Coordinates of C-alpha atoms in Angstrom, one line a residue:
M1 CA 48.2 -100.6 -54.5
L2 CA 46.8 -101.1 -51.2
Q3 CA 47.8 -98.4 -48.3
T4 CA 46.5 -99.6 -44.8
S5 CA 47.0 -96.6 -42.3
P6 CA 49.6 -97.6 -39.4
Y7 CA 48.1 -94.8 -37.0
A8 CA 46.0 -94.5 -34.4
P9 CA 43.1 -92.3 -33.9
L10 CA 43.7 -88.9 -32.8
Y11 CA 41.6 -87.9 -30.4
G12 CA 43.1 -87.6 -27.1
S13 CA 46.5 -89.6 -28.4
Q14 CA 49.8 -87.8 -29.0
E15 CA 50.5 -89.7 -32.3
Q16 CA 52.4 -88.4 -35.5
L17 CA 49.5 -87.7 -37.9
P18 CA 51.2 -88.1 -41.8
V19 CA 49.7 -85.9 -44.1
V20 CA 46.3 -86.2 -45.6
R21 CA 45.7 -86.3 -49.6
R22 CA 44.4 -82.7 -50.1
S23 CA 40.3 -82.6 -51.0
R24 CA 39.2 -79.0 -51.5
L25 CA 35.5 -79.3 -52.0
Q26 CA 32.8 -78.2 -54.5
T27 CA 29.6 -77.0 -54.7
S28 CA 23.0 -86.5 -57.2
K29 CA 21.5 -89.4 -57.2
R30 CA 24.4 -91.5 -58.9
W31 CA 26.8 -91.0 -62.2
L32 CA 29.4 -92.5 -63.8
T33 CA 33.1 -92.2 -64.1
H34 CA 34.7 -93.6 -66.8
Y35 CA 37.6 -95.6 -66.6
G36 CA 39.1 -93.4 -69.5
L37 CA 39.5 -90.5 -67.1
L38 CA 41.8 -92.5 -64.9
I39 CA 44.5 -91.8 -66.9
I40 CA 44.7 -88.3 -65.6
M41 CA 42.3 -88.6 -62.6
V42 CA 44.4 -88.8 -59.1
M43 CA 41.7 -90.6 -57.0
N44 CA 42.0 -92.6 -53.5
V45 CA 39.2 -94.3 -52.5
G46 CA 38.9 -94.9 -48.7
I47 CA 37.1 -97.7 -46.6
L48 CA 36.6 -97.3 -43.5
V49 CA 35.9 -100.8 -41.5
L50 CA 32.6 -100.6 -39.3
L51 CA 32.7 -102.6 -36.5
G52 CA 29.6 -102.7 -35.3
W53 CA 26.8 -100.6 -34.4
D54 CA 25.3 -99.8 -31.0
L55 CA 21.6 -98.7 -30.2
H56 CA 21.1 -97.4 -26.4
T57 CA 17.4 -96.7 -25.4
S58 CA 16.2 -92.9 -24.9
T59 CA 13.7 -90.9 -23.6
A60 CA 14.2 -88.4 -26.9
N61 CA 11.3 -88.2 -28.9
T62 CA 13.7 -88.9 -31.9
A63 CA 14.8 -92.1 -30.0
R64 CA 11.4 -94.1 -30.2
T65 CA 11.1 -95.4 -33.4
F66 CA 14.7 -97.2 -32.7
P67 CA 14.9 -100.9 -31.3
T68 CA 17.0 -101.7 -28.0
V69 CA 19.8 -103.4 -29.9
N70 CA 23.1 -104.5 -29.5
V71 CA 24.7 -105.4 -33.2
A72 CA 27.1 -108.0 -32.9
T73 CA 30.7 -107.3 -34.0
T74 CA 30.9 -108.2 -38.0
P75 CA 34.3 -110.3 -39.1
T76 CA 36.3 -108.3 -41.4
A77 CA 37.2 -108.7 -44.5
P78 CA 41.1 -110.1 -44.7
R79 CA 43.9 -107.1 -46.0
S80 CA 45.6 -107.6 -49.1
T81 CA 49.4 -107.4 -49.1
M82 CA 49.7 -107.6 -52.6
T83 CA 50.5 -104.1 -54.3
T84 CA 48.3 -105.1 -57.6
V85 CA 45.5 -107.4 -57.2
V86 CA 44.9 -110.1 -59.9
A87 CA 41.5 -110.8 -59.7
P88 CA 40.3 -112.7 -62.8
N89 CA 36.6 -113.9 -60.9
L90 CA 35.6 -110.8 -60.7
P91 CA 32.5 -110.0 -62.0
V92 CA 31.7 -107.7 -65.5
K93 CA 29.4 -105.6 -63.5
F94 CA 28.1 -105.3 -59.5
S95 CA 26.8 -103.0 -56.8
V96 CA 27.0 -103.3 -53.4
D97 CA 23.5 -103.4 -51.4
H98 CA 21.3 -101.1 -48.8
V99 CA 22.3 -97.9 -50.7
T100 CA 20.2 -95.1 -49.5
P101 CA 18.7 -92.2 -51.4
Y102 CA 20.4 -89.2 -52.8
K103 CA 20.8 -86.2 -50.9
N104 CA 21.5 -82.6 -52.3
Q105 CA 24.7 -80.6 -50.8
A106 CA 23.2 -77.9 -52.4
G107 CA 26.2 -75.7 -53.2
R108 CA 27.3 -75.9 -49.9
G109 CA 31.1 -77.1 -49.6
T110 CA 29.9 -80.0 -47.6
C111 CA 31.0 -82.9 -49.8
W112 CA 33.0 -84.9 -47.6
D113 CA 30.3 -84.8 -45.0
F114 CA 27.7 -86.4 -47.3
G115 CA 30.5 -88.7 -48.5
T116 CA 30.8 -89.9 -44.3
I117 CA 27.5 -89.9 -44.0
G118 CA 26.0 -92.0 -47.0
L119 CA 29.1 -94.3 -45.8
L120 CA 27.4 -94.7 -42.3
E121 CA 23.8 -94.9 -43.4
Q122 CA 24.9 -97.6 -45.9
S123 CA 26.2 -99.9 -42.9
Y124 CA 23.9 -99.1 -40.2
R125 CA 21.0 -100.6 -43.1
R126 CA 23.0 -103.3 -43.8
H127 CA 23.9 -104.5 -40.0
G128 CA 20.0 -104.1 -39.3
V129 CA 18.8 -106.1 -42.1
S130 CA 21.1 -108.9 -41.5
Q131 CA 20.2 -108.6 -37.6
G132 CA 16.5 -108.0 -38.6
W133 CA 16.0 -105.1 -36.7
L134 CA 15.0 -103.0 -40.2
A135 CA 13.0 -104.5 -43.1
P136 CA 14.6 -104.5 -46.4
H137 CA 13.1 -101.8 -47.8
D138 CA 13.2 -99.5 -44.3
Y139 CA 16.4 -97.3 -44.1
V140 CA 17.2 -94.6 -41.7
A141 CA 18.6 -91.3 -42.3
F142 CA 21.3 -89.4 -40.9
S143 CA 22.1 -85.6 -40.5
E144 CA 24.9 -84.1 -42.3
Q145 CA 23.8 -80.8 -40.9
A146 CA 24.4 -82.3 -36.6
Y147 CA 27.7 -84.6 -37.6
G148 CA 29.4 -81.3 -39.2
I149 CA 28.3 -79.1 -36.3
E150 CA 30.2 -82.2 -33.9
V151 CA 33.4 -82.1 -36.6
A152 CA 33.5 -78.9 -36.5
A153 CA 33.3 -78.3 -32.5
M154 CA 36.0 -80.9 -32.5
C155 CA 38.4 -79.2 -34.8
T156 CA 38.1 -75.9 -33.3
G157 CA 40.8 -75.3 -30.6
P158 CA 44.6 -74.5 -29.8
S159 CA 46.9 -75.7 -32.9
T160 CA 48.6 -77.5 -29.9
S161 CA 45.9 -79.4 -29.3
P162 CA 46.1 -83.2 -30.8
Q163 CA 42.8 -83.0 -33.2
Q164 CA 44.5 -80.3 -34.8
K165 CA 46.8 -82.8 -36.2
A166 CA 44.1 -84.5 -38.0
C167 CA 42.0 -80.9 -39.0
R168 CA 44.3 -78.4 -40.1
I169 CA 43.9 -79.7 -43.7
A170 CA 45.2 -76.5 -46.3
D171 CA 42.7 -75.5 -47.9
D172 CA 40.0 -77.1 -45.5
N173 CA 37.9 -74.6 -43.1
I174 CA 36.7 -77.1 -40.6
W175 CA 38.9 -76.0 -38.1
R176 CA 38.0 -72.5 -38.6
N177 CA 34.6 -72.9 -37.4
S178 CA 33.2 -73.9 -41.1
T179 CA 32.0 -76.8 -42.6
E180 CA 32.6 -75.5 -45.9
G181 CA 35.8 -78.1 -46.6
G182 CA 36.4 -81.2 -44.6
E183 CA 37.9 -84.6 -44.7
V184 CA 36.0 -88.1 -44.7
P185 CA 39.2 -89.5 -42.7
L186 CA 38.3 -87.6 -39.7
L187 CA 35.9 -90.0 -39.2
Y188 CA 38.6 -92.7 -38.0
Y189 CA 41.0 -90.0 -36.3
L190 CA 38.6 -88.8 -34.3
Q191 CA 36.5 -91.3 -34.0
H192 CA 36.2 -91.9 -29.9
G193 CA 35.1 -88.3 -30.2
L194 CA 32.9 -88.9 -32.9
H195 CA 31.4 -91.8 -32.1
D196 CA 28.0 -90.8 -31.0
A197 CA 28.2 -88.0 -33.0
V198 CA 25.8 -89.2 -35.7
Y199 CA 21.7 -88.4 -35.1
P200 CA 18.8 -89.5 -37.0
D201 CA 18.1 -86.2 -39.9
A202 CA 15.0 -85.7 -38.2
V203 CA 16.7 -84.3 -35.0
C204 CA 18.6 -81.7 -37.0
P205 CA 17.5 -81.3 -41.0
Y206 CA 19.9 -80.1 -43.2
I207 CA 20.2 -76.1 -43.5
P208 CA 21.0 -75.6 -47.6
T209 CA 21.7 -71.4 -47.6
M210 CA 25.1 -70.7 -47.1
G211 CA 26.0 -69.5 -43.4
H212 CA 24.5 -71.5 -41.2
D213 CA 27.0 -74.0 -40.7
L214 CA 26.7 -74.6 -37.1
E215 CA 23.2 -74.3 -36.5
C216 CA 21.1 -76.8 -35.1
P217 CA 18.2 -75.8 -32.2
G218 CA 18.6 -78.0 -29.9
L219 CA 21.3 -80.2 -30.8
A220 CA 22.9 -80.1 -27.4
L221 CA 19.6 -81.2 -25.5
R222 CA 19.5 -84.3 -27.8
Q223 CA 23.2 -85.4 -27.0
Q224 CA 23.0 -87.4 -24.1
A225 CA 20.3 -89.3 -25.4
N226 CA 21.5 -89.7 -29.0
P227 CA 20.7 -93.4 -29.0
L228 CA 23.3 -94.5 -32.3
R229 CA 26.9 -95.5 -31.5
F230 CA 29.4 -96.4 -33.9
A231 CA 32.6 -97.5 -33.7
V232 CA 35.6 -98.0 -36.5
E233 CA 38.0 -100.9 -36.4
S234 CA 39.8 -99.5 -39.3
M235 CA 41.0 -97.9 -42.2
E236 CA 43.1 -98.1 -45.6
T237 CA 43.2 -96.4 -49.0
Y238 CA 42.8 -97.9 -52.7
Y239 CA 44.4 -95.8 -55.8
E240 CA 44.2 -98.3 -58.3
E241 CA 41.0 -99.6 -60.4
A242 CA 42.1 -103.4 -60.0
T243 CA 42.6 -103.6 -56.1
I244 CA 39.2 -101.0 -55.6
K245 CA 37.0 -103.4 -57.5
A246 CA 38.2 -106.5 -55.8
Q247 CA 37.9 -104.8 -52.5
L248 CA 34.3 -103.5 -53.1
V249 CA 33.3 -106.7 -54.1
A250 CA 34.9 -108.6 -51.4
R251 CA 33.6 -106.2 -48.6
G252 CA 30.6 -105.1 -50.3
S253 CA 30.3 -102.0 -48.5
A254 CA 30.0 -98.2 -50.0
M255 CA 33.8 -96.8 -50.4
P256 CA 34.6 -92.8 -49.8
F257 CA 35.9 -91.5 -53.3
S258 CA 37.8 -88.6 -53.1
T259 CA 38.8 -87.4 -56.8
N260 CA 40.4 -83.8 -58.0
M261 CA 37.9 -81.8 -60.1
V262 CA 38.2 -80.4 -63.2
T263 CA 36.7 -77.5 -65.5
L264 CA 36.4 -78.4 -69.7
T265 CA 37.7 -75.9 -72.2
H266 CA 35.2 -76.5 -74.9
Y267 CA 36.0 -74.9 -78.9
L268 CA 33.5 -73.7 -81.9
P269 CA 35.3 -74.9 -85.5
C270 CA 35.2 -71.9 -87.7
I271 CA 32.6 -72.6 -90.0
G272 CA 29.5 -72.1 -91.5
D273 CA 28.1 -68.9 -90.1
L274 CA 31.0 -68.6 -87.6
V275 CA 33.6 -68.2 -90.3
T276 CA 32.9 -64.5 -90.9
D277 CA 33.2 -64.1 -86.8
P278 CA 36.4 -61.8 -86.1
R279 CA 37.6 -64.4 -83.7
C280 CA 37.5 -66.9 -86.1
A281 CA 40.5 -64.4 -87.9
P282 CA 43.8 -66.4 -87.9
S283 CA 45.2 -63.9 -85.4
E284 CA 42.7 -64.4 -82.7
C285 CA 41.3 -68.1 -83.2
H286 CA 42.9 -70.8 -81.4
L287 CA 43.8 -73.9 -82.3
C288 CA 40.8 -76.6 -82.5
P289 CA 41.6 -79.9 -80.1
P290 CA 41.9 -83.8 -80.9
E291 CA 38.3 -83.9 -80.7
L292 CA 37.3 -81.4 -83.5
P293 CA 39.5 -82.4 -86.6
Q294 CA 36.9 -81.2 -89.5
A295 CA 38.5 -77.8 -88.3
T296 CA 42.0 -76.0 -87.1
C297 CA 40.8 -73.0 -86.6
C298 CA 38.0 -72.2 -83.5
I299 CA 36.6 -70.1 -80.7
P300 CA 37.5 -71.5 -77.1
Q301 CA 34.4 -71.6 -74.4
S302 CA 35.8 -72.3 -71.6
G303 CA 34.5 -72.8 -67.8
D304 CA 32.4 -75.9 -68.4
S305 CA 31.8 -78.9 -66.1
S306 CA 33.1 -82.1 -66.3
V307 CA 30.0 -83.7 -65.4
T308 CA 27.1 -83.9 -68.4
M309 CA 23.4 -84.0 -68.2
E310 CA 24.0 -87.8 -68.5
G311 CA 25.4 -88.0 -65.3
E312 CA 28.9 -89.2 -66.7
F313 CA 32.5 -87.2 -66.0
V314 CA 33.6 -86.9 -69.6
S315 CA 37.7 -86.6 -69.8
H316 CA 39.3 -84.1 -72.5
S317 CA 42.0 -82.7 -74.0
S318 CA 41.5 -79.4 -72.6
M319 CA 41.1 -80.2 -68.8
A320 CA 42.1 -77.5 -66.0
S321 CA 42.1 -78.8 -62.2
D322 CA 39.0 -77.3 -60.3
G323 CA 39.6 -78.2 -56.9
G324 CA 38.5 -81.7 -55.1
H325 CA 35.7 -83.6 -54.3
V326 CA 33.9 -86.4 -51.9
M327 CA 31.3 -88.8 -53.4
L328 CA 30.1 -92.8 -52.4
L329 CA 31.4 -95.1 -54.5
V330 CA 28.6 -98.3 -54.9
G331 CA 29.2 -100.0 -58.1
F332 CA 31.1 -100.7 -61.2
N333 CA 30.0 -101.4 -65.0
D334 CA 32.6 -102.8 -67.3
L335 CA 30.2 -103.3 -70.1
Y336 CA 28.8 -99.9 -69.5
E337 CA 29.3 -97.6 -72.8
T338 CA 28.9 -94.1 -72.4
R339 CA 27.8 -91.6 -74.6
D340 CA 31.3 -91.1 -75.8
G341 CA 31.8 -94.3 -76.3
F342 CA 34.2 -95.4 -73.2
T343 CA 33.3 -98.8 -72.3
G344 CA 33.3 -99.2 -68.4
G345 CA 33.3 -97.1 -65.5
F346 CA 32.6 -96.9 -61.8
I347 CA 29.4 -95.8 -59.9
V348 CA 29.2 -93.0 -57.4
K349 CA 26.4 -91.7 -55.4
N350 CA 26.7 -87.9 -55.5
S351 CA 25.2 -84.9 -53.7
W352 CA 24.4 -82.9 -56.4
A353 CA 20.9 -82.3 -57.9
D354 CA 20.1 -82.4 -61.2
G355 CA 19.1 -79.3 -63.2
R356 CA 20.2 -77.3 -66.4
Y357 CA 23.5 -78.4 -66.2
Q358 CA 24.4 -82.0 -65.4
G359 CA 21.9 -84.9 -64.3
S360 CA 21.9 -88.3 -63.2
H361 CA 20.4 -91.8 -63.7
S362 CA 19.6 -94.6 -61.2
M363 CA 21.4 -97.4 -59.5
Q364 CA 19.5 -99.7 -61.9
Y365 CA 20.0 -97.9 -64.8
W366 CA 24.0 -97.9 -64.8
M367 CA 23.7 -101.6 -64.1
Q368 CA 21.5 -102.0 -67.2
N369 CA 19.2 -103.8 -65.2
I370 CA 16.2 -101.8 -66.8
S371 CA 15.3 -100.2 -70.1
E372 CA 15.6 -96.3 -71.0
W373 CA 11.4 -96.5 -70.9
E374 CA 11.9 -97.6 -67.1
E375 CA 14.9 -95.2 -66.2
R376 CA 12.8 -91.9 -67.3
I377 CA 10.2 -93.1 -65.1
L378 CA 12.2 -93.1 -61.7
C379 CA 14.3 -90.2 -62.7
P380 CA 12.9 -88.3 -65.3
N381 CA 15.7 -85.9 -65.6
S382 CA 13.6 -83.6 -68.1
Y383 CA 16.3 -81.0 -68.3
N384 CA 18.3 -83.5 -70.7
P385 CA 17.5 -82.9 -74.6
F386 CA 18.2 -86.8 -75.1
N387 CA 14.5 -87.2 -73.4
W388 CA 12.6 -84.6 -75.7
Y389 CA 10.1 -86.2 -77.8
M390 CA 10.4 -85.8 -81.7
A391 CA 7.9 -86.1 -83.8
S392 CA 8.5 -88.0 -86.6
E393 CA 6.5 -86.5 -89.7
E394 CA 4.0 -89.4 -90.7
D395 CA 0.6 -89.6 -92.3
A396 CA 1.0 -86.4 -94.4
L397 CA 1.7 -84.3 -91.3
V398 CA 4.5 -81.9 -91.7
G399 CA 6.2 -79.1 -89.7
I400 CA 4.0 -77.8 -86.7
D401 CA 1.0 -80.1 -87.5
A402 CA 2.9 -83.4 -86.9
V403 CA 4.0 -82.3 -83.2
L404 CA 0.7 -81.2 -82.4
S405 CA -0.9 -84.0 -83.3
D406 CA -3.0 -86.3 -81.1
D407 CA -0.7 -89.0 -82.3
S408 CA 2.2 -87.1 -81.1
K409 CA 0.6 -86.3 -77.3
L410 CA 0.1 -90.2 -77.5
Y411 CA 3.4 -91.2 -78.2
A412 CA 5.6 -88.7 -75.8
H413 CA 3.2 -89.7 -73.2
L414 CA 3.7 -93.8 -73.3
N415 CA 7.3 -92.7 -73.6
Q416 CA 7.6 -90.6 -71.0
M417 CA 9.4 -88.1 -73.0
P418 CA 8.6 -84.2 -72.6
L419 CA 7.0 -82.7 -75.3
H420 CA 5.7 -79.1 -74.6
L421 CA 8.8 -77.3 -74.1
R422 CA 8.7 -73.6 -72.0
C423 CA 11.4 -70.8 -72.4
S424 CA 13.1 -70.2 -69.1
D425 CA 15.9 -67.8 -70.3
A426 CA 14.8 -64.6 -72.5
D427 CA 17.8 -64.2 -73.7
A428 CA 18.2 -67.0 -76.1
C429 CA 14.0 -67.6 -76.4
D430 CA 10.6 -66.4 -76.0
P431 CA 8.8 -66.9 -72.8
S432 CA 5.3 -66.1 -74.5
L433 CA 5.8 -68.8 -77.0
V434 CA 5.7 -73.1 -76.3
Y435 CA 8.3 -75.1 -78.5
F436 CA 9.3 -78.3 -79.6
A437 CA 12.1 -79.7 -80.5
K438 CA 13.0 -80.9 -84.1
N439 CA 15.9 -82.4 -84.3
R440 CA 19.2 -83.0 -82.8
T441 CA 23.0 -82.6 -84.8
D442 CA 26.3 -83.5 -83.0
Y443 CA 28.5 -80.6 -83.3
G444 CA 31.7 -82.2 -82.2
D445 CA 33.3 -81.5 -78.2
H446 CA 30.7 -82.6 -76.8
M447 CA 28.0 -80.1 -78.1
Y448 CA 24.8 -80.5 -80.0
I449 CA 22.5 -78.1 -82.9
M450 CA 19.0 -78.2 -81.6
C451 CA 16.5 -77.2 -83.8
F452 CA 13.1 -75.8 -82.4
Y453 CA 9.4 -75.3 -83.6
E454 CA 8.1 -72.1 -81.9
Y455 CA 4.4 -72.1 -81.0
N456 CA 1.7 -69.3 -79.9
P457 CA -0.9 -71.3 -78.5
S458 CA -3.1 -67.9 -78.5

């Protein structure tokens, strides 16, 4: 459904503010949220229609790279008055242009900040390219650190001040002199005070460590010379798939995407070597979930993330709510099939880094415009076990001899897949040895069993 806010921006106003949907913020690149998760996922997508950008000359060093331009007002798409949008002419896949590269929030609760700045960067780049003062492959990175400081400054004050109606949201800390928890709609409600709160990233680089929310040496000196200004025409919120997709295509603009997050409880079936585990005793074990129909008695393993190494948000029969998160909606692909067999999903630009427990892919990969091989060059994600090379036993070479052969080295290099694996956890393997992936078996419930060769190079 379409929800258009009838409320004026709050800063300097006495208008009553509706309750903003809670978005508790948690601690890359782009991720796919498949439509199967929409059954249980409460989400909302807000679009802030940016009326225009103004650039002003300045003597500040960081401003000299910007030309003196007044951006003309851009017309906005008509607002839908339908509660459900029927769009038979929608493409089966779509991505917005001019999306800027991913950034890492590094465990701080600033996803709302990154979602806001990501929207502004995409809007600024789109305006710049259309007006001719940015080349198609150029973009300007804005400062999440500075924007967070400016919002915190506006939100810190007496509870009776007008802006506190927007700032004081349950579980947010932006009104407590901290950027650990805020809301994207603050850009709209406080726009008259924030219209010049966007700075080039070089002015105020992001500090990844906790406890430095409000640090930016020299920011006060830059404020008067800041060349960037923006205006927001309206804010609208969409809650269901059809309208979201239709508006994404119609406007061609990225949208901040707010959603609840979950943790998963996976289950180890009491089969094989686990049969003798005390936790598999009938009085101790748990009933296996539908994902593991081959067994009835299971051992729960709780607290896992709902994001996979492929960058897919998965649904599960054993999910628990774990706060909220903001990302940037940048596209959808109704044809993409996930590793779990779900078809179709939204493409979001996240602010989490790849690592041992989660991965990501490029926009072109999610749009199925490039091959797996090309993606491994653009977005290696070497932590992902599905990217590790497994040698085939050919030409009478078996076992460790097969993986040590020149052919295996050549094929692994050709396919851009890691061959030699090093141990990073002494509790699970031996750091003095080299490991090679041997095989991988689907264990069920999003789990796999992998076997490795151990090799002592000395």
